PDB file of C-alpha atoms in Angstrom:
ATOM      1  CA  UNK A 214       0.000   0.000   0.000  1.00  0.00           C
ATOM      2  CA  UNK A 215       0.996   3.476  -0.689  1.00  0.00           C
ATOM      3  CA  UNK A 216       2.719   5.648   1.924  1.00  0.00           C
ATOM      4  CA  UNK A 217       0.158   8.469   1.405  1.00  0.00           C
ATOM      5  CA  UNK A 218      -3.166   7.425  -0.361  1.00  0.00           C
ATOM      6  CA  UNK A 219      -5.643   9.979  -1.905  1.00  0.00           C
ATOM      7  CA  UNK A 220      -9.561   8.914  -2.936  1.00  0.00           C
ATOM      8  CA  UNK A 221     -10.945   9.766  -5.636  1.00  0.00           C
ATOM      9  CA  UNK A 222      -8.312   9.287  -8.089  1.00  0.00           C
ATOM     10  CA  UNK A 223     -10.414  11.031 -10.325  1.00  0.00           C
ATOM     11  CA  UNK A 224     -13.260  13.453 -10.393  1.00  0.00           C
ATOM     12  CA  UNK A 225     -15.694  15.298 -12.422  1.00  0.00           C
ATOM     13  CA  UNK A 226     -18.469  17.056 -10.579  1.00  0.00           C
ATOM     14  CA  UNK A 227     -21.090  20.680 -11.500  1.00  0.00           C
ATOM     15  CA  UNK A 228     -20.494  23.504 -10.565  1.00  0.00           C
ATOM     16  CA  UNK A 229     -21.807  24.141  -7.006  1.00  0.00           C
ATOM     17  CA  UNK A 230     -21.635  20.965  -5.254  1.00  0.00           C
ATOM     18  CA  UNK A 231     -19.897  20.351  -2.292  1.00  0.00           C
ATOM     19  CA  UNK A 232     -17.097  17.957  -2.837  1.00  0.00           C
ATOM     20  CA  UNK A 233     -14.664  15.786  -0.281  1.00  0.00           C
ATOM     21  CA  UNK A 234     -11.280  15.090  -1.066  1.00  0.00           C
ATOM     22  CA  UNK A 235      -9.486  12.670   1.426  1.00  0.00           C
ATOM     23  CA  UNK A 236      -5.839  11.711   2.071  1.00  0.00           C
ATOM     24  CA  UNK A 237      -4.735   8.956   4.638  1.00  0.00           C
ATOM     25  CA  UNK A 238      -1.079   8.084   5.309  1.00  0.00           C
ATOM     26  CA  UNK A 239       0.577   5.363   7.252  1.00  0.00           C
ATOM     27  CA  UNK A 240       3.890   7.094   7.608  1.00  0.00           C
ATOM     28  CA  UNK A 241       3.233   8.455  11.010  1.00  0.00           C
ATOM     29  CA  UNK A 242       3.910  11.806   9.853  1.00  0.00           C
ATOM     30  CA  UNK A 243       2.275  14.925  11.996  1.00  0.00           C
ATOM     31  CA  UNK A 244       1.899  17.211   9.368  1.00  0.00           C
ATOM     32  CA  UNK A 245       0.009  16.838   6.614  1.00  0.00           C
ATOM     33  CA  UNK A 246      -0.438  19.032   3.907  1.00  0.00           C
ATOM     34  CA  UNK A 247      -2.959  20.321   0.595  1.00  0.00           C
ATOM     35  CA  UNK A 248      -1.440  21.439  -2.906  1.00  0.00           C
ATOM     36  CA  UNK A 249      -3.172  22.459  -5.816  1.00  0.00           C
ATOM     37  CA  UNK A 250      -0.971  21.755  -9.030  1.00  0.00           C
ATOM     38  CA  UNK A 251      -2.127  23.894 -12.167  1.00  0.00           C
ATOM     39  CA  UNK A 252      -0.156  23.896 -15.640  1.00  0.00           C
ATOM     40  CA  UNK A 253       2.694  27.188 -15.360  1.00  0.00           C
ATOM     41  CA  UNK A 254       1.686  27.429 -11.558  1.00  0.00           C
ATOM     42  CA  UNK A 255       3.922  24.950 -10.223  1.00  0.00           C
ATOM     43  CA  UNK A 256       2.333  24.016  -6.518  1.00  0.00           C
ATOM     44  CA  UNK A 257       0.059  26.292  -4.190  1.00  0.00           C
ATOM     45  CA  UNK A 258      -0.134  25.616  -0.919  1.00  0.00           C
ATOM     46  CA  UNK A 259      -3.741  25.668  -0.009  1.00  0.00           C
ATOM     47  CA  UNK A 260      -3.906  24.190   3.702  1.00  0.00           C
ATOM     48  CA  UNK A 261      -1.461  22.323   6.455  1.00  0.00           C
ATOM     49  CA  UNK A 262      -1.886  20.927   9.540  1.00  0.00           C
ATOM     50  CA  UNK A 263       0.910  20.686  12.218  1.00  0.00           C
ATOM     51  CA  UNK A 264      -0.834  18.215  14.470  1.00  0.00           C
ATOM     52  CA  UNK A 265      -4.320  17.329  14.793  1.00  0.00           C
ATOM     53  CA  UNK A 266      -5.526  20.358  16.535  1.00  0.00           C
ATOM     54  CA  UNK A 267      -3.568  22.582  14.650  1.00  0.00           C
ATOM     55  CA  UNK A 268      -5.348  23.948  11.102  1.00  0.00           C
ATOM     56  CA  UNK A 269      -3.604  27.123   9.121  1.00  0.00           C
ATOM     57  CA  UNK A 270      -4.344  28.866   5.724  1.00  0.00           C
ATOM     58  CA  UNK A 271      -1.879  28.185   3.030  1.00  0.00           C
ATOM     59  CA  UNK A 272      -1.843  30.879   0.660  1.00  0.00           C
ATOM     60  CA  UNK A 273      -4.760  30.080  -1.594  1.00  0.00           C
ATOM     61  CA  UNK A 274      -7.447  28.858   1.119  1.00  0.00           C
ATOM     62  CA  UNK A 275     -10.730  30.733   0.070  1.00  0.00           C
ATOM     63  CA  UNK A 276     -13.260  28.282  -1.183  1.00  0.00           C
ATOM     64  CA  UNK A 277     -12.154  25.574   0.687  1.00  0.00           C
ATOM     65  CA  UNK A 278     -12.073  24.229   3.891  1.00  0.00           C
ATOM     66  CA  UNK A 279     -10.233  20.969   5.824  1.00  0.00           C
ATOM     67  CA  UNK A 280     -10.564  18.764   8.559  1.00  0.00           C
ATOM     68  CA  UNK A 281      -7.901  16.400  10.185  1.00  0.00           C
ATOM     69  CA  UNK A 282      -9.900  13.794  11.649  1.00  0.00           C
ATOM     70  CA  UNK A 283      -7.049  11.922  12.866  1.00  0.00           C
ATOM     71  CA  UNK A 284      -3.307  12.262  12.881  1.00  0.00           C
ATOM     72  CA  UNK A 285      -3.583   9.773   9.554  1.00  0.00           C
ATOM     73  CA  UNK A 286      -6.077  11.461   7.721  1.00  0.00           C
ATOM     74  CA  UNK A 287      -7.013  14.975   6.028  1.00  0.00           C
ATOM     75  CA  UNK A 288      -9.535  15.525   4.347  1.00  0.00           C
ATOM     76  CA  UNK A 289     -10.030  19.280   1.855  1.00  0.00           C
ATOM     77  CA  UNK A 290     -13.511  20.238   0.608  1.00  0.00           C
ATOM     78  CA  UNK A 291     -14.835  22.927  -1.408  1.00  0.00           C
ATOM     79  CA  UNK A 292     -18.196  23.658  -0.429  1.00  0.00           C
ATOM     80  CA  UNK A 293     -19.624  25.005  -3.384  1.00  0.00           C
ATOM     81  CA  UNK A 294     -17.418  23.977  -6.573  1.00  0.00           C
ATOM     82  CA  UNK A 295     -16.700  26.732  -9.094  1.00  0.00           C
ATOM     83  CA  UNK A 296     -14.544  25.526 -12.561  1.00  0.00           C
ATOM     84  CA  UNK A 297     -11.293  27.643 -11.436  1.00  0.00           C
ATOM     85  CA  UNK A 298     -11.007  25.196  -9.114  1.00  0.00           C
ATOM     86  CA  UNK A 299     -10.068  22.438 -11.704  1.00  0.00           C
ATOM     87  CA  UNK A 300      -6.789  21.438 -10.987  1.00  0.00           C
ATOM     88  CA  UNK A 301      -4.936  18.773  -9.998  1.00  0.00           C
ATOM     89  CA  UNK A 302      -4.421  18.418  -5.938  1.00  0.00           C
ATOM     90  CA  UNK A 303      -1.836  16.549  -3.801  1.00  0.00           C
ATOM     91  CA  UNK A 304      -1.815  15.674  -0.060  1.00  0.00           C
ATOM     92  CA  UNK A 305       1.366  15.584   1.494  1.00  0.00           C
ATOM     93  CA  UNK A 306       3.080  14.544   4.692  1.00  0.00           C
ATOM     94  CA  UNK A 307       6.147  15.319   6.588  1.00  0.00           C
ATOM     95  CA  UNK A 308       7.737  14.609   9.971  1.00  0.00           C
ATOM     96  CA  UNK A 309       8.917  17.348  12.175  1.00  0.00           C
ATOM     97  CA  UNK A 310      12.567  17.448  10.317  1.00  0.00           C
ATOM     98  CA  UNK A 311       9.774  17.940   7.099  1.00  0.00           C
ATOM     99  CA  UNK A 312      12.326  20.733   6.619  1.00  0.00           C
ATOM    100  CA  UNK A 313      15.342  18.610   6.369  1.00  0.00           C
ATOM    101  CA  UNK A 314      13.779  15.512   4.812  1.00  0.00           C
ATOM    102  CA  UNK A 315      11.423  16.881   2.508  1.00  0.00           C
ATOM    103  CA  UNK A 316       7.946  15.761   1.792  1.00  0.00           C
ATOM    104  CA  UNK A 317       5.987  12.686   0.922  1.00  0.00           C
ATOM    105  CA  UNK A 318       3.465  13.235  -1.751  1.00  0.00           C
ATOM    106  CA  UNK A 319       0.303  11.200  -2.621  1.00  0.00           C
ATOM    107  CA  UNK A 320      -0.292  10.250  -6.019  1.00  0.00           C
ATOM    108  CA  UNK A 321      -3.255  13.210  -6.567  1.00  0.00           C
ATOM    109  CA  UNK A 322      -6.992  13.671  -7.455  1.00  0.00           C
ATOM    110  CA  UNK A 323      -7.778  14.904 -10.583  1.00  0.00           C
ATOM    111  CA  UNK A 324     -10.649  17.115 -10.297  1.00  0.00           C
ATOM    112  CA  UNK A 325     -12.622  18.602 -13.021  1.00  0.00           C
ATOM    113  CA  UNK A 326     -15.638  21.471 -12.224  1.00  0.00           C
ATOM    114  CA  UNK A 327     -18.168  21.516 -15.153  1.00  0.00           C
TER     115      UNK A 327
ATOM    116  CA  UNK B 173       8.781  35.951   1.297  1.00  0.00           C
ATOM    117  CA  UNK B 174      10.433  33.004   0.216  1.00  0.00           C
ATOM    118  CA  UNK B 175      10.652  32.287  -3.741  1.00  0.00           C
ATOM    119  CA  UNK B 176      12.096  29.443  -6.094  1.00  0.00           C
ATOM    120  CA  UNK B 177      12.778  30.703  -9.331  1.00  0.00           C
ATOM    121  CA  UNK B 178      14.119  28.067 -11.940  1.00  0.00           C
ATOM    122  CA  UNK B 179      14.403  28.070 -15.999  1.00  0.00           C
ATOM    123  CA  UNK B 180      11.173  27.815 -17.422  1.00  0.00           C
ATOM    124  CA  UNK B 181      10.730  24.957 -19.816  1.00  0.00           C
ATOM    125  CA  UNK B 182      10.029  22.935 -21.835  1.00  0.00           C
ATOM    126  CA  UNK B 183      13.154  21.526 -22.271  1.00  0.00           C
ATOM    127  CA  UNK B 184      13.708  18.704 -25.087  1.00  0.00           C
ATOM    128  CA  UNK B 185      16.955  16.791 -25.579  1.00  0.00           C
ATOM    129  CA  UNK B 186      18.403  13.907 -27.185  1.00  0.00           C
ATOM    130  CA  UNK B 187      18.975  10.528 -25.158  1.00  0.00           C
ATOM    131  CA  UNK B 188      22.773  10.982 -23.602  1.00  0.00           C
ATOM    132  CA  UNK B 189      22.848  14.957 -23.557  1.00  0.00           C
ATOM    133  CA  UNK B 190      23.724  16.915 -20.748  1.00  0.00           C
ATOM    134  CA  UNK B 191      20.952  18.545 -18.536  1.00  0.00           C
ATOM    135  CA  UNK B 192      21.011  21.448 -16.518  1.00  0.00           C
ATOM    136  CA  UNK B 193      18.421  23.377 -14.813  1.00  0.00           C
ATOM    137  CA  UNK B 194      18.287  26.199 -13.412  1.00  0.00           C
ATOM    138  CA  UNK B 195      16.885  27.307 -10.310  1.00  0.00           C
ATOM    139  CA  UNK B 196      17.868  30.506  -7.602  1.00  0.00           C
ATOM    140  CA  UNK B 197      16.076  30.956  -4.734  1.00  0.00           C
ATOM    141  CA  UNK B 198      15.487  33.788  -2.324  1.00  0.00           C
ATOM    142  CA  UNK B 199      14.729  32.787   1.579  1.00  0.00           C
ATOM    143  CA  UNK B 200      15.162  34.888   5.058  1.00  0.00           C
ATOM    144  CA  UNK B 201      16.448  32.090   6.998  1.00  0.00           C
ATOM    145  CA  UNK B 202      18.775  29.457   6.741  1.00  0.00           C
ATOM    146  CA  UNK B 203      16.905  26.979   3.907  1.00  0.00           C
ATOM    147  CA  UNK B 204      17.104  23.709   2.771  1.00  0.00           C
ATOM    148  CA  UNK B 205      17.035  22.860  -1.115  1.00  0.00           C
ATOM    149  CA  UNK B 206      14.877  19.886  -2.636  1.00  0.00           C
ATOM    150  CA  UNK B 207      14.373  19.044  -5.994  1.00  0.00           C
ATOM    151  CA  UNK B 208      11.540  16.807  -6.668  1.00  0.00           C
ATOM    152  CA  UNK B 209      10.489  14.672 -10.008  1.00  0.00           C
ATOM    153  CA  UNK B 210       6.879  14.211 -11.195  1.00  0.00           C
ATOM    154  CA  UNK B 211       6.242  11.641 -13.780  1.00  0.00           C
ATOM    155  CA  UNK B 212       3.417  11.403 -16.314  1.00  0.00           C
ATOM    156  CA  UNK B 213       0.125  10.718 -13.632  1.00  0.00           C
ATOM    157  CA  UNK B 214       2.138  10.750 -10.452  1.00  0.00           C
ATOM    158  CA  UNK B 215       2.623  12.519  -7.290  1.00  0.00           C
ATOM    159  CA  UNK B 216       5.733  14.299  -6.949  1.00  0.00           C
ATOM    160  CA  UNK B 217       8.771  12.477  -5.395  1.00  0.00           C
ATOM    161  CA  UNK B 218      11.937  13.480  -3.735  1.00  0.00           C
ATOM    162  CA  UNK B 219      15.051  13.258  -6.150  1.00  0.00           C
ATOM    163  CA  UNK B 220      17.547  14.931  -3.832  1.00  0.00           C
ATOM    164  CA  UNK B 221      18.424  17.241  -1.048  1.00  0.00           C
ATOM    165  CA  UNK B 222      21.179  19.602   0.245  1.00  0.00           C
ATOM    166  CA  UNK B 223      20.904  21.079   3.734  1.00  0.00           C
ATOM    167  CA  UNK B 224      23.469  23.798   3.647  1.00  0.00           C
ATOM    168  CA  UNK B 225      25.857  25.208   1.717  1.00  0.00           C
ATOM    169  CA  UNK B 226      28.174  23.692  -0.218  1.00  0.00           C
ATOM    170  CA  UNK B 227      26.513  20.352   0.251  1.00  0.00           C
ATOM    171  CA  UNK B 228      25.900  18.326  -2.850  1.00  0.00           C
ATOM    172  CA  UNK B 229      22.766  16.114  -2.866  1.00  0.00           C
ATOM    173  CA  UNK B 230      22.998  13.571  -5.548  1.00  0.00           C
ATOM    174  CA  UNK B 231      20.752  10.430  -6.969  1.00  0.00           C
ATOM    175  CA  UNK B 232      19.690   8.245 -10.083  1.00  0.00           C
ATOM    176  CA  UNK B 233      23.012  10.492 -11.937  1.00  0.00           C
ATOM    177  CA  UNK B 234      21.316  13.812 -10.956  1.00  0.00           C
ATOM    178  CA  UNK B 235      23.243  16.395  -9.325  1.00  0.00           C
ATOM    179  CA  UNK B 236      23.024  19.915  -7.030  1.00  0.00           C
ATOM    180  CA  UNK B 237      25.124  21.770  -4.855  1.00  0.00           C
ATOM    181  CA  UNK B 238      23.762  24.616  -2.713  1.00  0.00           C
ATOM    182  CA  UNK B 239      25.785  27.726  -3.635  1.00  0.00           C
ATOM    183  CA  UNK B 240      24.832  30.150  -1.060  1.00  0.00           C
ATOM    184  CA  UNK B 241      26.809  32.729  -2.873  1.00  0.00           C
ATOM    185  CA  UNK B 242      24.749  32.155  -5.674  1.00  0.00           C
ATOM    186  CA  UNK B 243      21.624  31.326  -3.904  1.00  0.00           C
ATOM    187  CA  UNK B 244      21.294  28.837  -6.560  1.00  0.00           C
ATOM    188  CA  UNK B 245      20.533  25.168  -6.622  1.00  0.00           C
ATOM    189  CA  UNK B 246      20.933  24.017 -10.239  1.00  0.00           C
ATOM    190  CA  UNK B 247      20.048  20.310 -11.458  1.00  0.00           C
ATOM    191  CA  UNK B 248      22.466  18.693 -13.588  1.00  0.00           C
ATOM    192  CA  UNK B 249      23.167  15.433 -15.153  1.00  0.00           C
ATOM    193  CA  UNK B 250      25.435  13.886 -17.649  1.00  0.00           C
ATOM    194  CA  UNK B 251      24.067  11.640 -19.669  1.00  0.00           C
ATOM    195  CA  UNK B 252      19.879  11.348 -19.627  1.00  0.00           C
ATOM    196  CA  UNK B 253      17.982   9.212 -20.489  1.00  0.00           C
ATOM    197  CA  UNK B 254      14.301   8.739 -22.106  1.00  0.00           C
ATOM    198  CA  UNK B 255      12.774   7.460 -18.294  1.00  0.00           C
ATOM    199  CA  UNK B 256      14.370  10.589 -16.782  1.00  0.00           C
ATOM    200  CA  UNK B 257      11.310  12.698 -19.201  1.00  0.00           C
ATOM    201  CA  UNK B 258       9.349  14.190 -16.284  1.00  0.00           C
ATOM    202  CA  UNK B 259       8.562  17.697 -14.939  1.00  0.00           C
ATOM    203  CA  UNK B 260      11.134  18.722 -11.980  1.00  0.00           C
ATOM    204  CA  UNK B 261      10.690  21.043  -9.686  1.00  0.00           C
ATOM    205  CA  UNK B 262      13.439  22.774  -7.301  1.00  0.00           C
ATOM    206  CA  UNK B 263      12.249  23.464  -3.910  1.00  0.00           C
ATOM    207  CA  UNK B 264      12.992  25.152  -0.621  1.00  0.00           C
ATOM    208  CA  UNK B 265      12.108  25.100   3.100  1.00  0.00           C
ATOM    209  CA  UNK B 266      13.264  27.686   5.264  1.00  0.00           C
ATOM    210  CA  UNK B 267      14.143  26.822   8.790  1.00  0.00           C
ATOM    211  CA  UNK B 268      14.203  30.332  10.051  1.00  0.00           C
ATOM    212  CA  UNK B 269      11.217  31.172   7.925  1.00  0.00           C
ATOM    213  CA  UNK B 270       7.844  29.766   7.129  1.00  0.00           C
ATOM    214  CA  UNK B 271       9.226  26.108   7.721  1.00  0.00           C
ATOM    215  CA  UNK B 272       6.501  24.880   4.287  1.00  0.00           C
ATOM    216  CA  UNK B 273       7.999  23.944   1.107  1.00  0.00           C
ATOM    217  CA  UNK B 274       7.702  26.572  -1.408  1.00  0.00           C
ATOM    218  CA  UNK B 275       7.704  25.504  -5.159  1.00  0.00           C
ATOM    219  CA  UNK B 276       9.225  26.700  -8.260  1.00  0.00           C
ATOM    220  CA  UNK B 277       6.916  26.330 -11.282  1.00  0.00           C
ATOM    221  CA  UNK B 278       8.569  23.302 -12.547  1.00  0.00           C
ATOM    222  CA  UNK B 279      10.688  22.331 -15.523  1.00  0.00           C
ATOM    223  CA  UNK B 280       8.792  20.062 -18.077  1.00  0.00           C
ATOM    224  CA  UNK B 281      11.881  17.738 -19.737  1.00  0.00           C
ATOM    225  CA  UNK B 282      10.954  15.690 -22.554  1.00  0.00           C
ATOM    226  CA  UNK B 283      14.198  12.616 -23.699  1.00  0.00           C
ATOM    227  CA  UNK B 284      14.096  12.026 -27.136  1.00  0.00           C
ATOM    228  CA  UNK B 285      15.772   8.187 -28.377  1.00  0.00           C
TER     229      UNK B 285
END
């Protein structure tokens, strides 16, 4: 099993339904984190969690929202879906040395607003 | 803030050219340098690493040293090969800073036989 598993793979939904994005890792890792990938954009940081009681804005956060239900899982959901927000988004995880050893990435959800 | 500039791409080659990408980075603390490698429908995944300066993080043939002088990271490696086609992005996370990755845009490479 993968070190960092996202569900759905892929997803098409309309525009203004709520959608759920989830990420669960078996790492162990405390922090988790939410990217959006988009074509010339590189990666945004859109959410990140320290622990589980501990929830901060990335620098792209407005439309949606997170919840770590557990120190394994992480879950990012925009409430009403709007087609900017097609993209392709990554979880990630990281130990405390996250800043010496770097990040593990899942392997992404494909979403697709219509 | 903290920002990863690196060469914009695409870059295409020929199987057993040399490859080098660029990528400078500006940070208030004392970062380290990643550079990761995405292949087609994959998360991203660590390629190497340098912690401070001078250091050079190496793996699969790829190369970086962390010039502070410079405040450059830049990706090299000798010979490539069609597998190595994949988008690469250089990285930073500043210990005296925000302590989050930030991202360049990423360098799409495309091997040619």
């Amino acid at each position: 099993d993968a070190d960092v598993t996202q569900t759905p793979r892929n997803r098409i939904t309309k525009t203004g339904k709520r959608i759920m994005l989830e990420c669960s890792q078996t790492k162990g890792h405390d922090r988790m984190y939410w990217y959006r990938q988009d074509p010339g954009l590189g990666l945004r940081l859109i959410y990140y969690s320290f622990d589980v009681k501990d929830i901060n804005k990335g620098e792209i956060s407005d439309g949606y929202s997170v919840s770590r239900q557990a120190q394994a899982k992480f879950s990012l959901s925009l409430e009403s879906a709007i087609p900017n927000q097609t993209a392709l988004y990554f979880c990630a995880t990281s130990g405390l040395q996250g800043d010496y050893d770097g990040y593990t990435f899942g392997s992404g959800t494909r979403l697709t607003v219509v | 803030g903290d920002s990863v500039t690196q060469m914009e791409g695409p870059v295409t080659l020929s199987e057993e050219a040399f490859l080098t990408i660029n990528c400078t980075y500006t940070a208030t603390g004392y970062p380290s340098l990643f550079w990761y490698v995405q292949y087609p429908g994959e998360g991203l995944q660590l390629l190497l690493k340098a912690t401070k300066a001078d250091d050079k993080g190496s793996n699969k043939g790829f190369e970086a040293t962390y010039r502070k002088e410079t405040t450059s990271f830049h990706l090299e490696k000798g010979s490539v090969q069609v597998s190595d086609s994949a988008v690469y992005f250089c990285a930073l996370s500043d210990k005296g800073g925000s302590e989050k990755l930030v991202f360049g845009k990423g360098t799409k490479l495309t091997v040619n036989p």
